[in-house]
Coordinates of N, CA and C in Angstrom, one line a residue:
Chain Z
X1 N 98.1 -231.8 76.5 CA 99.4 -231.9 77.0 C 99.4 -231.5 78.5
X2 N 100.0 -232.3 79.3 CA 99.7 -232.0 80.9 C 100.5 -231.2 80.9
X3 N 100.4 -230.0 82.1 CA 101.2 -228.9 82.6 C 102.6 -229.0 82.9
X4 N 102.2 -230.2 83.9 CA 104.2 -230.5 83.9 C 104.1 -232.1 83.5
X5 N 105.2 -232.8 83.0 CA 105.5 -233.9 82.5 C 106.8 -234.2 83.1
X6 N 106.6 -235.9 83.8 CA 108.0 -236.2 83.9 C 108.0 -237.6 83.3
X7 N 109.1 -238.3 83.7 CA 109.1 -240.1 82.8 C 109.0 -240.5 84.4
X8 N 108.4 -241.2 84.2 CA 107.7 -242.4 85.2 C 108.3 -243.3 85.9
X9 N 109.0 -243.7 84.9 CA 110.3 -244.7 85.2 C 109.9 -246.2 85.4
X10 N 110.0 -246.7 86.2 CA 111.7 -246.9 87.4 C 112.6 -246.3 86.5
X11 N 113.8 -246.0 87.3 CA 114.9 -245.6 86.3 C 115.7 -246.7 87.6
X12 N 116.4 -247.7 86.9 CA 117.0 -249.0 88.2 C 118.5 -248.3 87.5
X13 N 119.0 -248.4 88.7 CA 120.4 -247.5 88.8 C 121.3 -248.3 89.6
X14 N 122.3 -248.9 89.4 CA 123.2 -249.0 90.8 C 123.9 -248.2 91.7
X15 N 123.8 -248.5 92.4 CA 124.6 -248.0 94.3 C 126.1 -246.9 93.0
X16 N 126.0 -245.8 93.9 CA 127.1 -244.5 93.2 C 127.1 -244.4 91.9
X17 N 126.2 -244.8 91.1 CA 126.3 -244.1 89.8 C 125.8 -242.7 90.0
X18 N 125.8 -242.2 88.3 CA 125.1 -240.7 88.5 C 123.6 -240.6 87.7
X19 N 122.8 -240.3 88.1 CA 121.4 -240.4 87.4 C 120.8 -238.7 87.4
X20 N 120.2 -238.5 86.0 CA 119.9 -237.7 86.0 C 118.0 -237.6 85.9
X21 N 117.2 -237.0 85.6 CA 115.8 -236.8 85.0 C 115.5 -235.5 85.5
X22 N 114.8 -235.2 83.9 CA 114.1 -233.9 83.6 C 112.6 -233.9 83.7
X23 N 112.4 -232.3 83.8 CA 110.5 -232.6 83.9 C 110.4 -231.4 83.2
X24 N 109.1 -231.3 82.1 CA 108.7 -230.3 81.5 C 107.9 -229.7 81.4
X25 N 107.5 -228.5 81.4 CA 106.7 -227.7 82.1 C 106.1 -226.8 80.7
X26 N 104.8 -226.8 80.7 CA 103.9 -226.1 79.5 C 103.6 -224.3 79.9
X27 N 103.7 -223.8 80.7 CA 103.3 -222.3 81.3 C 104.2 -221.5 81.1
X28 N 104.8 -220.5 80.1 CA 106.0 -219.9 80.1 C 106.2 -219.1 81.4
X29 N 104.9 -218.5 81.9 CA 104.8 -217.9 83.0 C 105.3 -218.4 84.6
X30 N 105.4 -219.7 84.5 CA 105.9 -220.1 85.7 C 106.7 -219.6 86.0
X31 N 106.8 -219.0 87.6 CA 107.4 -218.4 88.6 C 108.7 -219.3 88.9
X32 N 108.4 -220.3 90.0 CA 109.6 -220.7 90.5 C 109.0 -222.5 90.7
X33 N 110.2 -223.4 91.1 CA 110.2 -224.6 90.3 C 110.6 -225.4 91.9
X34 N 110.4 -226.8 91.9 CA 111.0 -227.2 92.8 C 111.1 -228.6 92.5
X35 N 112.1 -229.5 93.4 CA 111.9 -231.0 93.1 C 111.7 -231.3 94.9
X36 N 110.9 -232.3 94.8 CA 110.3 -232.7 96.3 C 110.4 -234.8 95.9
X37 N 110.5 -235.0 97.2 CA 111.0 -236.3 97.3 C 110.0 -237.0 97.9
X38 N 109.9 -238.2 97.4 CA 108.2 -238.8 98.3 C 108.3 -240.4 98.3
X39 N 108.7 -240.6 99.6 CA 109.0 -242.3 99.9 C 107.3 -242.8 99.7
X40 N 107.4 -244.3 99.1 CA 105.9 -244.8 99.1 C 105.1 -244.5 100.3
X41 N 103.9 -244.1 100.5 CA 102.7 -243.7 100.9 C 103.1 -242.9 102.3
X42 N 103.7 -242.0 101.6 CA 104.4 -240.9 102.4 C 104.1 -239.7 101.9
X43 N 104.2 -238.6 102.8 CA 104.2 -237.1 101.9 C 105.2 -236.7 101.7
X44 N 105.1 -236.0 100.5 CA 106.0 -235.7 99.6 C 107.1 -234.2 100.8
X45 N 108.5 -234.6 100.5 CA 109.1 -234.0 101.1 C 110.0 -232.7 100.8
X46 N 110.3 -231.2 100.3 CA 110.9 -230.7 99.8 C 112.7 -231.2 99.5
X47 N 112.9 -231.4 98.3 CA 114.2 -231.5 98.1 C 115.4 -230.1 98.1
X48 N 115.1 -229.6 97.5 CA 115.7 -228.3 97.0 C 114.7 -227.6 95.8
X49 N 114.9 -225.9 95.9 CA 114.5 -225.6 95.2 C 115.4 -225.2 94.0
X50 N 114.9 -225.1 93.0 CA 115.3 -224.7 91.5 C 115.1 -223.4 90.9
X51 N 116.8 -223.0 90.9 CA 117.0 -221.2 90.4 C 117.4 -221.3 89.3
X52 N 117.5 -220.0 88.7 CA 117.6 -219.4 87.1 C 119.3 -219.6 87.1
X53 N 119.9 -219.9 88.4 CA 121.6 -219.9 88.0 C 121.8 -221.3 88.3
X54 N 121.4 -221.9 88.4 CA 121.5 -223.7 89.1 C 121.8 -223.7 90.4
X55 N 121.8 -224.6 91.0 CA 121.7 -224.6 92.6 C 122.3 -226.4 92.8
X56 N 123.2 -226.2 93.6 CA 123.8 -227.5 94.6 C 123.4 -228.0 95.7
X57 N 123.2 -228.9 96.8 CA 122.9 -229.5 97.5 C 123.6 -230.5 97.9
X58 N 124.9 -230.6 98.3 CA 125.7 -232.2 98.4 C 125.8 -233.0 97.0
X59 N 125.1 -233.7 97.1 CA 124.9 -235.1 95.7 C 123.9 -234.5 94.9
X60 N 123.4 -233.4 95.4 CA 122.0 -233.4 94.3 C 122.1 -232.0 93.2
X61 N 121.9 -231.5 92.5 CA 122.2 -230.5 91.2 C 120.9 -230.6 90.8
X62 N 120.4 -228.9 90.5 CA 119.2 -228.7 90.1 C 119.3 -227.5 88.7
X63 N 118.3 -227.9 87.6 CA 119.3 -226.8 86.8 C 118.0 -226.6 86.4
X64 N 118.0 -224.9 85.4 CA 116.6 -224.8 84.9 C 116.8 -224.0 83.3
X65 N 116.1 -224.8 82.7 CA 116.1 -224.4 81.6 C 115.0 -223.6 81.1
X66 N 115.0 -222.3 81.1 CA 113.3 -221.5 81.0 C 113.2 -221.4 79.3
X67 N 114.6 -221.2 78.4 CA 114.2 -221.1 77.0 C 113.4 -222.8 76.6
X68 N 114.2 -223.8 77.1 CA 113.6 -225.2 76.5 C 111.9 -225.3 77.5
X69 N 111.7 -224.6 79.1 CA 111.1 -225.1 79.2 C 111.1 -226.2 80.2
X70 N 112.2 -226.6 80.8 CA 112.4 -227.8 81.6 C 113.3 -227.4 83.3
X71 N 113.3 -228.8 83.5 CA 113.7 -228.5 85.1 C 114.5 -229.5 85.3
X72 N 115.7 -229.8 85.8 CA 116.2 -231.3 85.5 C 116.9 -231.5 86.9
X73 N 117.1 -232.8 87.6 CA 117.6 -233.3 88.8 C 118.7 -234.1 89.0
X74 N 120.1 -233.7 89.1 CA 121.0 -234.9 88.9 C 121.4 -235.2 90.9
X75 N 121.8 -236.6 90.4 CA 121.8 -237.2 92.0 C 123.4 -237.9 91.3
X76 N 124.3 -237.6 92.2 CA 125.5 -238.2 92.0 C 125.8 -239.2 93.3
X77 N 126.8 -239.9 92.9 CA 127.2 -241.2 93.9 C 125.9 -241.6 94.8
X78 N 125.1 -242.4 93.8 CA 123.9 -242.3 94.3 C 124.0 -243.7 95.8
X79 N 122.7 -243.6 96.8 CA 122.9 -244.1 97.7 C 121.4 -245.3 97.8
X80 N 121.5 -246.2 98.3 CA 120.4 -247.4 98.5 C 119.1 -246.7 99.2
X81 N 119.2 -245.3 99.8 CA 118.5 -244.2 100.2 C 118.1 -243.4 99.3
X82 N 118.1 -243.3 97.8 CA 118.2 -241.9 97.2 C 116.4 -242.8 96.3
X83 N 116.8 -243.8 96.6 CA 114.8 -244.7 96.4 C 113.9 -244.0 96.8
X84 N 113.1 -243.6 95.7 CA 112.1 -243.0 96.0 C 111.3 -242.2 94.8
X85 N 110.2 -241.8 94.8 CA 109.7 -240.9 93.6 C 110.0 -239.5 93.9
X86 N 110.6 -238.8 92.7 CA 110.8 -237.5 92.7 C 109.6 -236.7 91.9
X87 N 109.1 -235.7 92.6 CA 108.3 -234.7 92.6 C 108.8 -233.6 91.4
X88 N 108.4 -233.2 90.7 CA 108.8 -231.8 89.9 C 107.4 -231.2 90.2
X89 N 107.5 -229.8 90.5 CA 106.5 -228.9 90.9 C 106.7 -227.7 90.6
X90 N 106.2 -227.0 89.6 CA 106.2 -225.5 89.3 C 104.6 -224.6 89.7
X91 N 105.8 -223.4 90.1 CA 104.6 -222.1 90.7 C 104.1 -221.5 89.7
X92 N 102.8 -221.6 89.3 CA 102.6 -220.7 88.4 C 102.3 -219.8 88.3
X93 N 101.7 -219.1 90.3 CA 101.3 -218.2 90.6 C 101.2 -217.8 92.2
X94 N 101.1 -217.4 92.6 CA 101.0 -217.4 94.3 C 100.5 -218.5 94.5
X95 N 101.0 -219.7 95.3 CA 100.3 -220.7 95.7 C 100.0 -221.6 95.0
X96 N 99.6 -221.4 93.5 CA 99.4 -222.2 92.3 C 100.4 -223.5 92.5
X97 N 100.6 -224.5 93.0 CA 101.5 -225.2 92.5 C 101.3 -226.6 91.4
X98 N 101.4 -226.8 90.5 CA 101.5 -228.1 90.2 C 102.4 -229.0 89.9
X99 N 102.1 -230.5 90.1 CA 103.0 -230.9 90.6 C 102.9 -231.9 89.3
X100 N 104.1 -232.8 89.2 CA 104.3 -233.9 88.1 C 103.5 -234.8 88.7
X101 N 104.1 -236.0 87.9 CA 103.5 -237.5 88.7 C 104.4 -237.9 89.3
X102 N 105.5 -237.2 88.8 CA 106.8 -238.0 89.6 C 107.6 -238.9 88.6
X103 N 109.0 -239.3 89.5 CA 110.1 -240.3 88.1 C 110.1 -240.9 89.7
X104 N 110.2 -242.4 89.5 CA 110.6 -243.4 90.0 C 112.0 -243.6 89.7
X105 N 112.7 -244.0 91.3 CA 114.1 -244.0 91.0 C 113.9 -245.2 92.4
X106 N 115.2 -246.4 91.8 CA 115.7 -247.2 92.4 C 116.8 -247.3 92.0
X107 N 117.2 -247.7 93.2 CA 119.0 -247.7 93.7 C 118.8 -249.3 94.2
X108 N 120.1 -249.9 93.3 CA 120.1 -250.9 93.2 C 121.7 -251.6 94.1
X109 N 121.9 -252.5 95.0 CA 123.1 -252.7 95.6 C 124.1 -253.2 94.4
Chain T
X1 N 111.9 -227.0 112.9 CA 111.2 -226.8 111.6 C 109.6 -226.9 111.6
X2 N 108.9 -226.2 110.5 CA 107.7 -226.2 110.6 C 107.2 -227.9 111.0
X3 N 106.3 -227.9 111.1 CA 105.9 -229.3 111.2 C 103.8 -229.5 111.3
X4 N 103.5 -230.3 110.5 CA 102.2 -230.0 110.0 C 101.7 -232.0 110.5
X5 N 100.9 -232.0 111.3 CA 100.5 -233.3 111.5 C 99.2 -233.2 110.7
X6 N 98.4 -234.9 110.7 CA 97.2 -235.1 110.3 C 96.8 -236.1 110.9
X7 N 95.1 -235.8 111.0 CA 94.7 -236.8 112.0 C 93.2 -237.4 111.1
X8 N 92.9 -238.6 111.2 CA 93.7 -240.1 111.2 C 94.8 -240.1 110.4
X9 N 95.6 -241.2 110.7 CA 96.9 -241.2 109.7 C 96.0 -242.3 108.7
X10 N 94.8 -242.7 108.9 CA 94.0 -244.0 108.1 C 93.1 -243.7 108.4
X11 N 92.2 -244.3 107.3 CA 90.7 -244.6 108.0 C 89.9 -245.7 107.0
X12 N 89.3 -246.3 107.6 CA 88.3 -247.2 106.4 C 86.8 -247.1 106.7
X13 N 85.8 -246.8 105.9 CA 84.4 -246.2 106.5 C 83.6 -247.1 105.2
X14 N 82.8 -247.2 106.1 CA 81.6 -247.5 104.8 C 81.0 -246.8 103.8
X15 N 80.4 -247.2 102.7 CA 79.6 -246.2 101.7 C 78.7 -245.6 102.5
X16 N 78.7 -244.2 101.9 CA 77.1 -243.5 102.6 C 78.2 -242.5 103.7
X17 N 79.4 -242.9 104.4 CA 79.2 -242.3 105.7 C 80.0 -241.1 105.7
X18 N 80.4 -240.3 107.2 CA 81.3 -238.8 106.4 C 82.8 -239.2 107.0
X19 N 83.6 -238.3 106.6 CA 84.8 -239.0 107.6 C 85.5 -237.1 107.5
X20 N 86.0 -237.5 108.7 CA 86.2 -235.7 109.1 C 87.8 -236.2 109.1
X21 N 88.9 -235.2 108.4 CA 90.2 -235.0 108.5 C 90.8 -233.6 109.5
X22 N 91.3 -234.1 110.2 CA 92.5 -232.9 110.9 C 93.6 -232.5 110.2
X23 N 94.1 -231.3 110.1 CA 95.1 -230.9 109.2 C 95.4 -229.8 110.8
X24 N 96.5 -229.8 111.4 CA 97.1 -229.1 112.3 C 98.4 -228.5 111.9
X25 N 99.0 -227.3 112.2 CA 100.3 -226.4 112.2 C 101.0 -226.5 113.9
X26 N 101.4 -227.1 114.3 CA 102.2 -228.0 115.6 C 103.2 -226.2 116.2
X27 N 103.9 -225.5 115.7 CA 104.7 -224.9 115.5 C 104.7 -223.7 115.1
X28 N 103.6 -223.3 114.3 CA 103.5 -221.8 113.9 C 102.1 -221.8 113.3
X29 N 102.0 -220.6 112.7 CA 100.5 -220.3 112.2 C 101.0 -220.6 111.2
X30 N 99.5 -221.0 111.0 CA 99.1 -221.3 109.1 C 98.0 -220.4 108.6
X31 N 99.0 -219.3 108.1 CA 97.9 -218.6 107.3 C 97.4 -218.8 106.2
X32 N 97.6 -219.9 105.2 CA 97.0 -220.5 104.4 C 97.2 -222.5 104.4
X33 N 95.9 -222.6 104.3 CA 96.5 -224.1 104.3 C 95.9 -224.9 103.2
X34 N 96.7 -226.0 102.6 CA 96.3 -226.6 101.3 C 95.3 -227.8 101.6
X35 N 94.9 -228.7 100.5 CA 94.2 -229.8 100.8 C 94.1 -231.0 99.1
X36 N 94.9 -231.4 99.2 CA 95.4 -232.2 98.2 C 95.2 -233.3 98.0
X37 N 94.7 -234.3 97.0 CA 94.6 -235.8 97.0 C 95.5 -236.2 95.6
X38 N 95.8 -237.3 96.5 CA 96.7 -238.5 95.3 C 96.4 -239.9 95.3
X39 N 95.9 -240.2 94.1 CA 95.5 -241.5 93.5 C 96.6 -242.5 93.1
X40 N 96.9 -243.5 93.3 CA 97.6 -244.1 93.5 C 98.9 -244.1 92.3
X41 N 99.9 -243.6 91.9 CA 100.4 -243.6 90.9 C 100.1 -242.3 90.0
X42 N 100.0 -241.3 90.4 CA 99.4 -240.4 89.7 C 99.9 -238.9 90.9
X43 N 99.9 -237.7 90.6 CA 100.5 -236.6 90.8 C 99.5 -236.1 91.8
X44 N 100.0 -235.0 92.9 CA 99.3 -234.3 93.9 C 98.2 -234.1 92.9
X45 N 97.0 -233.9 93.7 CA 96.0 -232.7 92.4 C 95.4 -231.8 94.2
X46 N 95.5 -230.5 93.4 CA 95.5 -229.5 94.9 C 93.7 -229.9 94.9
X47 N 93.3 -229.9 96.2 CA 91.7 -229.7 96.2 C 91.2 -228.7 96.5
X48 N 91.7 -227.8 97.1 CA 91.3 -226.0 97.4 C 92.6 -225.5 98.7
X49 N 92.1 -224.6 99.0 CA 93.1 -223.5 98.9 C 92.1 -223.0 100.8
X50 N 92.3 -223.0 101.6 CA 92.1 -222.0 102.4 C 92.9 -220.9 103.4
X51 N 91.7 -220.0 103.3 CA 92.5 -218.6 104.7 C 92.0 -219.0 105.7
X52 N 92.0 -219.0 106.7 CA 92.1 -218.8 108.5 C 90.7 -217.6 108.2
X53 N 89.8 -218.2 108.4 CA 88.9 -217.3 108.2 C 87.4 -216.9 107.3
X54 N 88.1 -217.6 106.5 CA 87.3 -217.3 105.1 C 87.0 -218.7 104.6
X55 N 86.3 -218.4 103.2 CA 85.5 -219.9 102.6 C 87.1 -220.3 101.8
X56 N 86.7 -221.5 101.8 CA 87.8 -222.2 100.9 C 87.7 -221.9 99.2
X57 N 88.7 -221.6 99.1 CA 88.4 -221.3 97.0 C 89.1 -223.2 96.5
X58 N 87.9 -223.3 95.9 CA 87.9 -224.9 95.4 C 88.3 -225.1 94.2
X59 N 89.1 -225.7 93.4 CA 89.9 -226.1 92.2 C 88.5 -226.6 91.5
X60 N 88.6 -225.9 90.2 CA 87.8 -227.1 89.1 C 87.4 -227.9 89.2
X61 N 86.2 -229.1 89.3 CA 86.0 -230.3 89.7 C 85.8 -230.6 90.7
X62 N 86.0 -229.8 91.7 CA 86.0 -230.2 93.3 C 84.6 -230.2 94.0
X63 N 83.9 -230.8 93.8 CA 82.5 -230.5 94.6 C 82.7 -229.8 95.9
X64 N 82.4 -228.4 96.2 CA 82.6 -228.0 97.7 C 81.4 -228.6 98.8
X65 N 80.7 -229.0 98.2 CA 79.5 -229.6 99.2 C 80.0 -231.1 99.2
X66 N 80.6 -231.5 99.1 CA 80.9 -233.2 99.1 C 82.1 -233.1 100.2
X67 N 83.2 -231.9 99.7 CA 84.5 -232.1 100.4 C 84.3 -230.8 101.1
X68 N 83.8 -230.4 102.9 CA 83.6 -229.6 103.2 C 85.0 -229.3 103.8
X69 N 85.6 -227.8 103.7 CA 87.0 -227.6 104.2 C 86.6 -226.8 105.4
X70 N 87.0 -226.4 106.1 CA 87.0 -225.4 107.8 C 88.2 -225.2 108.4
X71 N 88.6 -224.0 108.0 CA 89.5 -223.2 108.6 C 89.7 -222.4 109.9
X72 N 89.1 -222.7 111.0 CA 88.9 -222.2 111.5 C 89.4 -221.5 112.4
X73 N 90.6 -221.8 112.5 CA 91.9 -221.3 113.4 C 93.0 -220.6 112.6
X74 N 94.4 -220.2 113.2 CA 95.1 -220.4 112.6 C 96.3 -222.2 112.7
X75 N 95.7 -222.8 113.6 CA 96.2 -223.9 113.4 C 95.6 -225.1 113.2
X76 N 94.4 -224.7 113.1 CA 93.9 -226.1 112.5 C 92.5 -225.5 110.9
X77 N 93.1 -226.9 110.0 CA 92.1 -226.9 109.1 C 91.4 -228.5 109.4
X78 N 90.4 -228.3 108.9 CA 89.6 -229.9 108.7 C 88.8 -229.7 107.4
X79 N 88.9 -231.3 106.8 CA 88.3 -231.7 105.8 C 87.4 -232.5 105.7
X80 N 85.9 -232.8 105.7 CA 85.3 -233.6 105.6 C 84.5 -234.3 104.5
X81 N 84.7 -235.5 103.9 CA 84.8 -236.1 102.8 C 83.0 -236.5 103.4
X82 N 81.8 -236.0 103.0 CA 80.5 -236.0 103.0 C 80.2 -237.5 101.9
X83 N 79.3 -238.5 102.4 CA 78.6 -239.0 101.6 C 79.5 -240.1 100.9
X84 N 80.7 -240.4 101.8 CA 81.9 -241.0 101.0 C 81.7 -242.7 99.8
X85 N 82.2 -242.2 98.9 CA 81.8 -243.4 98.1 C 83.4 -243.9 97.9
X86 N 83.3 -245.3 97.5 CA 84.8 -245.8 97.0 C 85.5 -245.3 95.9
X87 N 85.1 -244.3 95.4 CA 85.7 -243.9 94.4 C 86.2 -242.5 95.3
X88 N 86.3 -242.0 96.5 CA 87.0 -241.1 97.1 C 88.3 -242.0 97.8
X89 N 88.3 -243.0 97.7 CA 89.3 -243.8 98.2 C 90.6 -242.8 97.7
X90 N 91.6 -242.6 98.9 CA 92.6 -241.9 98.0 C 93.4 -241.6 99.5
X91 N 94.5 -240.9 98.9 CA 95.9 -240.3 99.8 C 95.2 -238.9 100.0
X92 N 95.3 -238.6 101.0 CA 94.9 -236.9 101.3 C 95.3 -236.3 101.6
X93 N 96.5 -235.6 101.5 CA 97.4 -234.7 102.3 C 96.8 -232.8 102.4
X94 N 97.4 -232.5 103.5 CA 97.3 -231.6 103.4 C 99.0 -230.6 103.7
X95 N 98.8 -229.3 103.2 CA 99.9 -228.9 103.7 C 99.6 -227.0 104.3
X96 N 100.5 -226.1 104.6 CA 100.3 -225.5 105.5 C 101.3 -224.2 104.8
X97 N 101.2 -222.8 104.7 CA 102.3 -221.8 104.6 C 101.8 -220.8 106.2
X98 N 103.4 -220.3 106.4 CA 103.4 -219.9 107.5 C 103.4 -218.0 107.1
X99 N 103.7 -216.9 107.8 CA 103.1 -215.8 107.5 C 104.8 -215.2 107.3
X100 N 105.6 -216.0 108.2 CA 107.0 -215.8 107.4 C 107.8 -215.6 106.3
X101 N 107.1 -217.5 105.5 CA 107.3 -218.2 104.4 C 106.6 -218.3 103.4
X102 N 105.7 -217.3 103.3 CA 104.5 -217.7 102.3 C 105.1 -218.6 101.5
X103 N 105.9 -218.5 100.7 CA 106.3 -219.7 99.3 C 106.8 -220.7 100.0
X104 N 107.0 -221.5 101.0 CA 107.6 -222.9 101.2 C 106.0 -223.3 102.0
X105 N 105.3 -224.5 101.2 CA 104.2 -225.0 101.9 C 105.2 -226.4 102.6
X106 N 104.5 -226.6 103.8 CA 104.8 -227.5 105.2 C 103.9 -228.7 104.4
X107 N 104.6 -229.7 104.6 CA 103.4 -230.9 104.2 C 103.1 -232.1 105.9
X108 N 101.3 -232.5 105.6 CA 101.5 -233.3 107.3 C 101.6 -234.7 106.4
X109 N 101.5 -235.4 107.3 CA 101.5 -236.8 107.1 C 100.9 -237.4 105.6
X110 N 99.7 -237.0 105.6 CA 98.6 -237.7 104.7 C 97.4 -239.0 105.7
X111 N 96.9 -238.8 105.0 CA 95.6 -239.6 105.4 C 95.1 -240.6 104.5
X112 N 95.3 -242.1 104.6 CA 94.7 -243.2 103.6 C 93.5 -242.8 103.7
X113 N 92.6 -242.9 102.9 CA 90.9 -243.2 103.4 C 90.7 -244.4 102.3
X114 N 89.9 -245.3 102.6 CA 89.6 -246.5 102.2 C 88.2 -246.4 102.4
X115 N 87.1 -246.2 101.7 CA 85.8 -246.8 101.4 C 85.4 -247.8 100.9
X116 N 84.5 -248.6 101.8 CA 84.1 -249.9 101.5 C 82.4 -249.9 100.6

């Protein structure tokens, strides 16, 4: 079982819907969590990070589930911008980070 | 904001030859800086870990004699992919923590490399 797991996707969405995806993480020990954003053959960009009380950002919602294990990312009124692979990345230790493969998200007009 | 460049943004080299990466902190010190590869469709995988000073601590799998790391500042690291075969073909990023921020790593550009 890989460390963190996400769905791959595409997840094809149109313009202002609401799209959610989760990622799941094997380490009970993991520290702290984040979702990072990564346009093709780009570096991956920090999105927000992900707390034990959930956390807001404009359109974006990060929530964490430590009993199930998971990390989940909602994007509201989504935008022909919001294209892109999403990163899930948990700390497992100072510096430790690993990272998903990512969820493919397109935003469709 | 922090800001972490890389130098080449590309490169294509033949089999056999070395190709040296620049990993720079533009903005602040990097008292630790990362060195990561991504295969096309597939997730960061960290490649090691260096201090401003010290040897690089290398991830599982990582040949340290193939992929030499050098830290040798606090603002620049370099990577040198020794002996490059096509199967190093890959995304290379590096990234950077500052002595303020330990937990938020800076990411630079990335580096194509393309072996022929």
């Amino acid at each position: 079982r890989k460390e963190v797991e996400q769905d791959p996707g595409p997840f094809n969405v149109p313009e202002g819907a609401t799209v959610a995806f989760n990622c799941t993480y094997s380490n009970s020990a993991s520290q702290s969590f984040f979702w990072y954003r990564q346009d093709c053959r780009k570096e991956p960009k920090l999105l927000m990070s992900v707390y034990s009380s959930g956390n807001e950002d404009g359109r974006f919602t990060a929530q964490l589930n430590r009993a199930s294990q998971y990390i989940s990312l909602l994007i509201r009124d989504s935008k022909l911008s919001d294209s892109a692979t999403y990163l899930c990345v948990v700390n497992i230790r100072n510096y430790q980070l690993i990272w998903g493969a990512g969820t493919k998200l397109i935003i469709k007009p | 904001g922090a800001v972490v460049s890389q130098h080449p943004s590309w490169v294509i080299c033949k089999s056999g030859t070395s190709v040296k990466i620049e990993c720079r902190s533009l903005d602040f010190q990097a008292t630790t800086m990362f060195w990561y590869r991504q295969f096309p469709k597939q997730s960061l995988m960290l490649m090691a870990t260096s201090n401003e000073g010290s040897k690089a601590t290398y991830e599982q799998g990582v040949e340290k004699d193939k992929f030499l790391i050098n830290h040798a500042s606090l603002t620049l690291s370099t990577l040198t992919v020794t002996s490059a075969h096509p199967e190093d073909s890959s995304f290379y990023i590096c990234s950077a923590t500052g002595q303020g921020d330990p937990d938020t790593q800076y990411f630079g550009p990335g580096t194509r490399l393309t072996v022929l």
